[in-house]
Amino acid sequence: MNREERRRQERQLAKAGLASRNLHVKTLFDEGVAHHQAGRLQQAEQVYRQILEEDPNHAEALHLVGVIAYRDGRYDQAIDLISQAIQKDGGKSNFFFNQGLVYHRMGKLEAAEISYQRSIQIKPDYVEAHGNLGNVFRDKGNLAAAVAAYQKALQCRPNYAGGYNNLGVAFKEQGKLTQAVEAYQHALRINPENAESHYNLGMVFMEWDQPEEAIAAFETAIHMNPHYAKAHHNLGLALMWKQQFEVALSSFRKSAELTQNHGRPLSPQYVYSSRVKHDAEQLQYLTQRGLVGSDVTGYGKALEELRERISPNGQSNQQIRLSQEETVRLAPSFNRILYYADSPALSQGALNPHLDVEEIQNRYNAKKPEIISVDSLLTEEALRSLRQFCLASTIWKKDYENGYVGAFLGEGFSSPLLFQIAEELRLRFPEIFHNHRLVQAWAFKQDNQLRPLNIHADAAAVNVNFWITENEANLEASSGGLIVWDKEAPKDWDFKIYNGTQFKPKIYEFLKQNAAEPVRVPFRENRAVIFNSDLFHESDRCVFRDQYECRRINVTMLYGRRSKNHVLSS
C-alpha cells in the first residue's frame, strides 16, 4: 500500500468514525428529547449533559439544558447556557425566543425585548415572539407598542384566539373598554372554550359596575377551568358587591386553596430570611396555644435549621438557597394554609360608633389633595379579633425583599369581619367613598429589623390604610407610620410604572420636579389614613420590638378605580 492509498484509507476511517459518533449523539439526543417531552426533566438533563461531554459544541443540547434550568428557576444558569447555544449557532429563532423568555421572567425587559426582536428578524412570522414582545411592551408601560405587536401577531395568524385576548388586555389597560370587549368576543368566536377571555370579559363588566354580568362570565371561566384562581378571586369580589358574603368567602377561600395551599416544591429554590423567621415564630405561637398538632413538628425543625443559616449581622434580607431535598421537605407545610383563625362579623358593628362622620367627611373633602387620619377606627372587639386573625392565620405567603410578608384578599386574607369593615366604611362615609366599591385588600407584616415598604401609588380611587399592632410595640412614637406625598401620579403613567420598584428613581425625580411635600402620619394602634390612591406613599422608618406579636401589621383596602382623567366610580 502506497502513501496515497494509506491516506485515503485514513480519511475513510475518520469519516466512518465521525458518522458513527454523530449517529451515537443523535440517538442520545432523541432519547433526551423523549424524556423532556414526557416531563422527565432530570433524566433529560443527564442525557443532554452526556452529549455535551462528547460534543461541547452541540448547540441544541446547550439550549435545552438552559430551558430545563429555566423551568427549575435557575435563571442565571439558563441565560448562560442559552447564550452559549446562540454563540454556537446564531441562526435559530427559538434560541433567541427562549432567551427572551428567561430575561422577561428575570424582569430584564430591555434584554428580553432585544432577544424577541432578534428572534423575529430570523423568523418574521414567529407569532409567539410577536405576542411575547407585546407582553414586554405592556410591562414597560408602552401600551401603544404592545397593541402594535399583538396586531402583528394577528396578521401572521388571523385565527389566533390568544392574540385577540392579549389585544383586549392592552385595550383595557388603555381604558378602551369597548374595544377590549370586541377583542375578547373575537377571541371567543374563534375559541368559545377560552376561559381566559371569559374571565377578561368579566373584568370589564366589573369596571362597568355590572356585577351580575361579571358573575356570569367568571362562573363560565371556572366551569371551563375549575382551577382558575383569579376567576374564583374576582367572583368573590363580584359576590361581595352583591352583598352575598357567605358565597363570596367560599370563592376567596377557593382562590387561596389554589394559589397558596398546594404543597408543591418551592420554586425558585430559595427563601428570604425574613419569611423563615416569620414562619418559625408564627409556628411557635400556634404550637404554644395548641392551635396546630404534632404533625408540624418536622416542619418547625426544618425552619429552625434554615434559621441557623441566617447571618446574625445581616442588615439586609438574605436569600437562603435550598437544596432539591429541602424544597420537597418544606413544601407540604410551607406551601400550605395550616390554620385559619375565626374572625366572624360582629352583631354590634365593626366601626367605632362614636366616630364623627360629618367632621371626617368634611375634613377629607376640604383637603387638596385628600389625606386625613382617623383615630380609633374600629371597636375594641373588632380590633382584637382582626389582630388575632392576622397573628394566627398561616396566610402570609408573599415574601418581599424589603423584609415584609403579605396576605391578599384572594390568597387567604378574607373573613366575615373583613367584609364587614369594608362595607361599613363605604356605607358610613358616603361623601368619601361615593359609589366606589372594594376592589382589593391586603395586609403586610413588617420585619422588625428591616426597611419598610417602597414608594408607590395604587390603582384605585380611595385608599384606607390602618394599623392593628399594639402601641407598646413601637419604639419610636414619632415614626412607624406612613408618608404620603402631596402630588398625584401622572395620569398617563401606567400601573407598572407608579407601582414598580424599578421605577423608584423616576418617581422621586417626578416628586422633586413638582416640589412635592411629604405628609407624615405616625403609627398609632387603630389609626387609619384615608387618602387619594393616586398619591405616592411609602412606609416611614419602623423601629418595633423584635417579637412576633410586636410586628407592625397594616391593613389596606382599595376602593374604586383609577382613570386617565379622574377616579372612576365602580
mmCIF file of N, CA and C in Angstrom, residues 167-265:
data_model
loop_
_atom_site.group_PDB
_atom_site.id
_atom_site.type_symbol
_atom_site.label_atom_id
_atom_site.label_comp_id
_atom_site.label_asym_id
_atom_site.label_seq_id
_atom_site.Cartn_x
_atom_site.Cartn_y
_atom_site.Cartn_z
ATOM 1 N N LEU A 167 -54.675 41.402 22.878
ATOM 2 C CA LEU A 167 -55.030 42.716 22.360
ATOM 3 C C LEU A 167 -56.099 43.355 23.241
ATOM 4 N N GLY A 168 -57.070 42.549 23.668
ATOM 5 C CA GLY A 168 -58.103 43.068 24.563
ATOM 6 C C GLY A 168 -57.538 43.556 25.876
ATOM 7 N N VAL A 169 -56.567 42.826 26.422
ATOM 8 C CA VAL A 169 -55.943 43.238 27.683
ATOM 9 C C VAL A 169 -55.262 44.599 27.517
ATOM 10 N N ALA A 170 -54.540 44.780 26.407
ATOM 11 C CA ALA A 170 -53.862 46.055 26.166
ATOM 12 C C ALA A 170 -54.875 47.187 26.007
ATOM 13 N N PHE A 171 -55.952 46.932 25.250
ATOM 14 C CA PHE A 171 -57.002 47.944 25.105
ATOM 15 C C PHE A 171 -57.596 48.303 26.470
ATOM 16 N N LYS A 172 -57.826 47.303 27.309
ATOM 17 C CA LYS A 172 -58.394 47.565 28.637
ATOM 18 C C LYS A 172 -57.465 48.444 29.451
ATOM 19 N N GLU A 173 -56.168 48.150 29.390
ATOM 20 C CA GLU A 173 -55.216 48.952 30.159
ATOM 21 C C GLU A 173 -55.108 50.366 29.612
ATOM 22 N N GLN A 174 -55.460 50.555 28.345
ATOM 23 C CA GLN A 174 -55.513 51.901 27.774
ATOM 24 C C GLN A 174 -56.807 52.622 28.134
ATOM 25 N N GLY A 175 -57.738 51.913 28.767
ATOM 26 C CA GLY A 175 -59.032 52.495 29.080
ATOM 27 C C GLY A 175 -60.026 52.392 27.937
ATOM 28 N N LYS A 176 -59.673 51.664 26.883
ATOM 29 C CA LYS A 176 -60.558 51.498 25.719
ATOM 30 C C LYS A 176 -61.389 50.232 25.916
ATOM 31 N N LEU A 177 -62.378 50.322 26.810
ATOM 32 C CA LEU A 177 -63.088 49.134 27.249
ATOM 33 C C LEU A 177 -63.952 48.525 26.151
ATOM 34 N N THR A 178 -64.593 49.364 25.324
ATOM 35 C CA THR A 178 -65.422 48.826 24.249
ATOM 36 C C THR A 178 -64.577 48.031 23.261
ATOM 37 N N GLN A 179 -63.400 48.567 22.908
ATOM 38 C CA GLN A 179 -62.513 47.838 22.004
ATOM 39 C C GLN A 179 -61.986 46.561 22.651
ATOM 40 N N ALA A 180 -61.783 46.613 23.965
ATOM 41 C CA ALA A 180 -61.343 45.416 24.682
ATOM 42 C C ALA A 180 -62.403 44.327 24.582
ATOM 43 N N VAL A 181 -63.668 44.705 24.807
ATOM 44 C CA VAL A 181 -64.758 43.730 24.725
ATOM 45 C C VAL A 181 -64.837 43.126 23.321
ATOM 46 N N GLU A 182 -64.690 43.953 22.292
ATOM 47 C CA GLU A 182 -64.729 43.456 20.909
ATOM 48 C C GLU A 182 -63.609 42.437 20.676
ATOM 49 N N ALA A 183 -62.440 42.717 21.210
ATOM 50 C CA ALA A 183 -61.315 41.784 21.031
ATOM 51 C C ALA A 183 -61.587 40.467 21.755
ATOM 52 N N TYR A 184 -62.084 40.537 23.005
ATOM 53 C CA TYR A 184 -62.385 39.314 23.747
ATOM 54 C C TYR A 184 -63.465 38.500 23.032
ATOM 55 N N GLN A 185 -64.489 39.187 22.520
ATOM 56 C CA GLN A 185 -65.562 38.474 21.822
ATOM 57 C C GLN A 185 -65.056 37.821 20.537
ATOM 58 N N HIS A 186 -64.111 38.495 19.861
ATOM 59 C CA HIS A 186 -63.499 37.893 18.667
ATOM 60 C C HIS A 186 -62.732 36.627 19.064
ATOM 61 N N ALA A 187 -62.019 36.698 20.173
ATOM 62 C CA ALA A 187 -61.291 35.523 20.654
ATOM 63 C C ALA A 187 -62.247 34.378 20.938
ATOM 64 N N LEU A 188 -63.417 34.691 21.513
ATOM 65 C CA LEU A 188 -64.383 33.651 21.858
ATOM 66 C C LEU A 188 -65.096 33.091 20.628
ATOM 67 N N ARG A 189 -65.217 33.887 19.584
ATOM 68 C CA ARG A 189 -65.773 33.337 18.345
ATOM 69 C C ARG A 189 -64.833 32.288 17.750
ATOM 70 N N ILE A 190 -63.532 32.516 17.908
ATOM 71 C CA ILE A 190 -62.547 31.547 17.421
ATOM 72 C C ILE A 190 -62.501 30.324 18.340
ATOM 73 N N ASN A 191 -62.515 30.585 19.646
ATOM 74 C CA ASN A 191 -62.422 29.508 20.627
ATOM 75 C C ASN A 191 -63.373 29.784 21.787
ATOM 76 N N PRO A 192 -64.605 29.293 21.699
ATOM 77 C CA PRO A 192 -65.595 29.545 22.762
ATOM 78 C C PRO A 192 -65.199 28.962 24.118
ATOM 79 N N GLU A 193 -64.234 28.047 24.112
ATOM 80 C CA GLU A 193 -63.811 27.396 25.358
ATOM 81 C C GLU A 193 -62.643 28.133 26.027
ATOM 82 N N ASN A 194 -62.329 29.323 25.531
ATOM 83 C CA ASN A 194 -61.200 30.089 26.068
ATOM 84 C C ASN A 194 -61.584 30.715 27.406
ATOM 85 N N ALA A 195 -61.208 30.060 28.500
ATOM 86 C CA ALA A 195 -61.590 30.519 29.839
ATOM 87 C C ALA A 195 -61.049 31.910 30.137
ATOM 88 N N GLU A 196 -59.830 32.197 29.653
ATOM 89 C CA GLU A 196 -59.216 33.489 29.958
ATOM 90 C C GLU A 196 -60.002 34.641 29.348
ATOM 91 N N SER A 197 -60.540 34.465 28.148
ATOM 92 C CA SER A 197 -61.316 35.527 27.524
ATOM 93 C C SER A 197 -62.640 35.750 28.256
ATOM 94 N N HIS A 198 -63.267 34.683 28.722
ATOM 95 C CA HIS A 198 -64.476 34.845 29.544
ATOM 96 C C HIS A 198 -64.141 35.617 30.826
ATOM 97 N N TYR A 199 -63.010 35.246 31.443
ATOM 98 C CA TYR A 199 -62.574 35.947 32.658
ATOM 99 C C TYR A 199 -62.336 37.435 32.373
ATOM 100 N N ASN A 200 -61.632 37.722 31.283
ATOM 101 C CA ASN A 200 -61.328 39.118 30.967
ATOM 102 C C ASN A 200 -62.589 39.923 30.658
ATOM 103 N N LEU A 201 -63.576 39.298 30.035
ATOM 104 C CA LEU A 201 -64.866 39.963 29.842
ATOM 105 C C LEU A 201 -65.472 40.322 31.199
ATOM 106 N N GLY A 202 -65.372 39.396 32.138
ATOM 107 C CA GLY A 202 -65.884 39.656 33.478
ATOM 108 C C GLY A 202 -65.210 40.855 34.126
ATOM 109 N N MET A 203 -63.904 41.019 33.888
ATOM 110 C CA MET A 203 -63.185 42.156 34.468
ATOM 111 C C MET A 203 -63.668 43.486 33.889
ATOM 112 N N VAL A 204 -64.021 43.505 32.598
ATOM 113 C CA VAL A 204 -64.588 44.723 32.014
ATOM 114 C C VAL A 204 -65.957 45.005 32.624
ATOM 115 N N PHE A 205 -66.772 43.958 32.804
ATOM 116 C CA PHE A 205 -68.087 44.153 33.426
ATOM 117 C C PHE A 205 -67.942 44.720 34.838
ATOM 118 N N MET A 206 -66.891 44.310 35.542
ATOM 119 C CA MET A 206 -66.648 44.880 36.875
ATOM 120 C C MET A 206 -66.369 46.374 36.772
ATOM 121 N N GLU A 207 -65.569 46.772 35.778
ATOM 122 C CA GLU A 207 -65.279 48.201 35.612
ATOM 123 C C GLU A 207 -66.522 48.979 35.207
ATOM 124 N N TRP A 208 -67.443 48.313 34.527
ATOM 125 C CA TRP A 208 -68.701 48.957 34.125
ATOM 126 C C TRP A 208 -69.758 48.862 35.223
ATOM 127 N N ASP A 209 -69.360 48.365 36.411
ATOM 128 C CA ASP A 209 -70.283 48.237 37.542
ATOM 129 C C ASP A 209 -71.477 47.350 37.179
ATOM 130 N N GLN A 210 -71.195 46.234 36.567
ATOM 131 C CA GLN A 210 -72.224 45.263 36.191
ATOM 132 C C GLN A 210 -71.890 43.911 36.834
ATOM 133 N N PRO A 211 -72.054 43.801 38.159
ATOM 134 C CA PRO A 211 -71.616 42.585 38.848
ATOM 135 C C PRO A 211 -72.360 41.328 38.406
ATOM 136 N N GLU A 212 -73.652 41.455 38.025
ATOM 137 C CA GLU A 212 -74.380 40.260 37.587
ATOM 138 C C GLU A 212 -73.735 39.659 36.346
ATOM 139 N N GLU A 213 -73.437 40.522 35.353
ATOM 140 C CA GLU A 213 -72.784 40.044 34.134
ATOM 141 C C GLU A 213 -71.387 39.506 34.444
ATOM 142 N N ALA A 214 -70.689 40.168 35.366
ATOM 143 C CA ALA A 214 -69.348 39.716 35.746
ATOM 144 C C ALA A 214 -69.420 38.331 36.382
ATOM 145 N N ILE A 215 -70.389 38.133 37.270
ATOM 146 C CA ILE A 215 -70.541 36.828 37.927
ATOM 147 C C ILE A 215 -70.752 35.732 36.883
ATOM 148 N N ALA A 216 -71.609 35.994 35.897
ATOM 149 C CA ALA A 216 -71.866 35.002 34.843
ATOM 150 C C ALA A 216 -70.588 34.682 34.070
ATOM 151 N N ALA A 217 -69.799 35.715 33.750
ATOM 152 C CA ALA A 217 -68.560 35.499 32.992
ATOM 153 C C ALA A 217 -67.544 34.705 33.809
ATOM 154 N N PHE A 218 -67.385 35.062 35.090
ATOM 155 C CA PHE A 218 -66.432 34.348 35.937
ATOM 156 C C PHE A 218 -66.858 32.896 36.142
ATOM 157 N N GLU A 219 -68.161 32.674 36.325
ATOM 158 C CA GLU A 219 -68.639 31.301 36.508
ATOM 159 C C GLU A 219 -68.424 30.467 35.248
ATOM 160 N N THR A 220 -68.566 31.088 34.072
ATOM 161 C CA THR A 220 -68.287 30.373 32.818
ATOM 162 C C THR A 220 -66.808 30.000 32.739
ATOM 163 N N ALA A 221 -65.937 30.961 33.097
ATOM 164 C CA ALA A 221 -64.492 30.685 33.080
ATOM 165 C C ALA A 221 -64.152 29.544 34.030
ATOM 166 N N ILE A 222 -64.777 29.543 35.210
ATOM 167 C CA ILE A 222 -64.498 28.494 36.202
ATOM 168 C C ILE A 222 -65.044 27.154 35.736
ATOM 169 N N HIS A 223 -66.192 27.161 35.064
ATOM 170 C CA HIS A 223 -66.738 25.910 34.515
ATOM 171 C C HIS A 223 -65.746 25.283 33.531
ATOM 172 N N MET A 224 -65.099 26.138 32.742
ATOM 173 C CA MET A 224 -64.137 25.636 31.759
ATOM 174 C C MET A 224 -62.792 25.287 32.390
ATOM 175 N N ASN A 225 -62.458 25.990 33.465
ATOM 176 C CA ASN A 225 -61.194 25.731 34.153
ATOM 177 C C ASN A 225 -61.425 25.866 35.656
ATOM 178 N N PRO A 226 -61.797 24.776 36.328
ATOM 179 C CA PRO A 226 -62.111 24.846 37.768
ATOM 180 C C PRO A 226 -60.946 25.308 38.633
ATOM 181 N N HIS A 227 -59.724 25.249 38.093
ATOM 182 C CA HIS A 227 -58.541 25.646 38.866
ATOM 183 C C HIS A 227 -58.096 27.078 38.558
ATOM 184 N N TYR A 228 -58.972 27.877 38.004
ATOM 185 C CA TYR A 228 -58.660 29.255 37.599
ATOM 186 C C TYR A 228 -58.774 30.157 38.827
ATOM 187 N N ALA A 229 -57.642 30.335 39.524
ATOM 188 C CA ALA A 229 -57.649 31.034 40.815
ATOM 189 C C ALA A 229 -58.146 32.478 40.691
ATOM 190 N N LYS A 230 -57.673 33.199 39.680
ATOM 191 C CA LYS A 230 -58.078 34.604 39.538
ATOM 192 C C LYS A 230 -59.578 34.732 39.304
ATOM 193 N N ALA A 231 -60.161 33.758 38.604
ATOM 194 C CA ALA A 231 -61.607 33.802 38.376
ATOM 195 C C ALA A 231 -62.360 33.586 39.685
ATOM 196 N N HIS A 232 -61.888 32.658 40.522
ATOM 197 C CA HIS A 232 -62.511 32.466 41.836
ATOM 198 C C HIS A 232 -62.382 33.741 42.683
ATOM 199 N N HIS A 233 -61.201 34.359 42.633
ATOM 200 C CA HIS A 233 -60.962 35.588 43.395
ATOM 201 C C HIS A 233 -61.947 36.681 42.992
ATOM 202 N N ASN A 234 -62.028 36.959 41.709
ATOM 203 C CA ASN A 234 -62.875 38.068 41.266
ATOM 204 C C ASN A 234 -64.363 37.717 41.307
ATOM 205 N N LEU A 235 -64.691 36.437 41.234
ATOM 206 C CA LEU A 235 -66.070 36.031 41.511
ATOM 207 C C LEU A 235 -66.424 36.393 42.948
ATOM 208 N N GLY A 236 -65.500 36.147 43.869
ATOM 209 C CA GLY A 236 -65.721 36.532 45.265
ATOM 210 C C GLY A 236 -65.961 38.020 45.412
ATOM 211 N N LEU A 237 -65.184 38.815 44.678
ATOM 212 C CA LEU A 237 -65.335 40.268 44.746
ATOM 213 C C LEU A 237 -66.705 40.698 44.201
ATOM 214 N N ALA A 238 -67.111 40.121 43.065
ATOM 215 C CA ALA A 238 -68.417 40.461 42.491
ATOM 216 C C ALA A 238 -69.549 40.047 43.429
ATOM 217 N N LEU A 239 -69.414 38.897 44.080
ATOM 218 C CA LEU A 239 -70.429 38.451 45.038
ATOM 219 C C LEU A 239 -70.469 39.377 46.253
ATOM 220 N N MET A 240 -69.302 39.883 46.669
ATOM 221 C CA MET A 240 -69.275 40.881 47.741
ATOM 222 C C MET A 240 -70.067 42.115 47.351
ATOM 223 N N TRP A 241 -69.884 42.565 46.113
ATOM 224 C CA TRP A 241 -70.614 43.745 45.637
ATOM 225 C C TRP A 241 -72.120 43.526 45.704
ATOM 226 N N LYS A 242 -72.517 42.251 45.535
ATOM 227 C CA LYS A 242 -73.938 41.909 45.632
ATOM 228 C C LYS A 242 -74.346 41.578 47.071
ATOM 229 N N GLN A 243 -73.390 41.773 48.012
ATOM 230 C CA GLN A 243 -73.592 41.529 49.444
ATOM 231 C C GLN A 243 -73.935 40.065 49.735
ATOM 232 N N GLN A 244 -73.431 39.174 48.902
ATOM 233 C CA GLN A 244 -73.575 37.737 49.139
ATOM 234 C C GLN A 244 -72.295 37.238 49.814
ATOM 235 N N PHE A 245 -72.148 37.614 51.086
ATOM 236 C CA PHE A 245 -70.862 37.479 51.755
ATOM 237 C C PHE A 245 -70.447 36.037 52.028
ATOM 238 N N GLU A 246 -71.384 35.177 52.320
ATOM 239 C CA GLU A 246 -71.035 33.784 52.619
ATOM 240 C C GLU A 246 -70.476 33.079 51.390
ATOM 241 N N VAL A 247 -71.141 33.282 50.219
ATOM 242 C CA VAL A 247 -70.639 32.658 48.990
ATOM 243 C C VAL A 247 -69.337 33.327 48.556
ATOM 244 N N ALA A 248 -69.242 34.642 48.799
ATOM 245 C CA ALA A 248 -68.011 35.358 48.460
ATOM 246 C C ALA A 248 -66.827 34.775 49.220
ATOM 247 N N LEU A 249 -67.024 34.499 50.514
ATOM 248 C CA LEU A 249 -65.942 33.922 51.308
ATOM 249 C C LEU A 249 -65.515 32.571 50.737
ATOM 250 N N SER A 250 -66.468 31.760 50.307
ATOM 251 C CA SER A 250 -66.122 30.464 49.705
ATOM 252 C C SER A 250 -65.275 30.648 48.448
ATOM 253 N N SER A 251 -65.616 31.655 47.642
ATOM 254 C CA SER A 251 -64.847 31.898 46.413
ATOM 255 C C SER A 251 -63.438 32.372 46.730
ATOM 256 N N PHE A 252 -63.305 33.286 47.692
ATOM 257 C CA PHE A 252 -61.970 33.766 48.065
ATOM 258 C C PHE A 252 -61.131 32.629 48.646
ATOM 259 N N ARG A 253 -61.760 31.789 49.468
ATOM 260 C CA ARG A 253 -61.007 30.683 50.074
ATOM 261 C C ARG A 253 -60.615 29.637 49.023
ATOM 262 N N LYS A 254 -61.462 29.461 47.990
ATOM 263 C CA LYS A 254 -61.096 28.551 46.908
ATOM 264 C C LYS A 254 -59.900 29.099 46.139
ATOM 265 N N SER A 255 -59.888 30.403 45.905
ATOM 266 C CA SER A 255 -58.733 31.039 45.256
ATOM 267 C C SER A 255 -57.475 30.817 46.080
ATOM 268 N N ALA A 256 -57.599 31.000 47.391
ATOM 269 C CA ALA A 256 -56.448 30.788 48.279
ATOM 270 C C ALA A 256 -55.996 29.336 48.263
ATOM 271 N N GLU A 257 -56.961 28.420 48.213
ATOM 272 C CA GLU A 257 -56.637 26.991 48.152
ATOM 273 C C GLU A 257 -55.773 26.692 46.935
ATOM 274 N N LEU A 258 -56.112 27.309 45.816
ATOM 275 C CA LEU A 258 -55.405 27.033 44.564
ATOM 276 C C LEU A 258 -54.034 27.700 44.515
ATOM 277 N N THR A 259 -53.928 28.897 45.079
ATOM 278 C CA THR A 259 -52.678 29.654 44.942
ATOM 279 C C THR A 259 -51.678 29.398 46.062
ATOM 280 N N GLN A 260 -52.174 29.130 47.283
ATOM 281 C CA GLN A 260 -51.264 29.086 48.429
ATOM 282 C C GLN A 260 -51.375 27.820 49.263
ATOM 283 N N ASN A 261 -52.194 26.870 48.852
ATOM 284 C CA ASN A 261 -52.413 25.689 49.684
ATOM 285 C C ASN A 261 -52.199 24.419 48.870
ATOM 286 N N HIS A 262 -51.138 24.431 48.064
ATOM 287 C CA HIS A 262 -50.952 23.338 47.101
ATOM 288 C C HIS A 262 -49.891 22.332 47.515
ATOM 289 N N GLY A 263 -48.948 22.726 48.368
ATOM 290 C CA GLY A 263 -47.938 21.787 48.835
ATOM 291 C C GLY A 263 -46.887 21.401 47.824
ATOM 292 N N ARG A 264 -46.799 22.157 46.719
ATOM 293 C CA ARG A 264 -45.795 21.824 45.700
ATOM 294 C C ARG A 264 -44.406 22.288 46.146
ATOM 295 N N PRO A 265 -43.339 21.675 45.610
ATOM 296 C CA PRO A 265 -41.981 22.111 45.947
ATOM 297 C C PRO A 265 -41.756 23.585 45.640
#
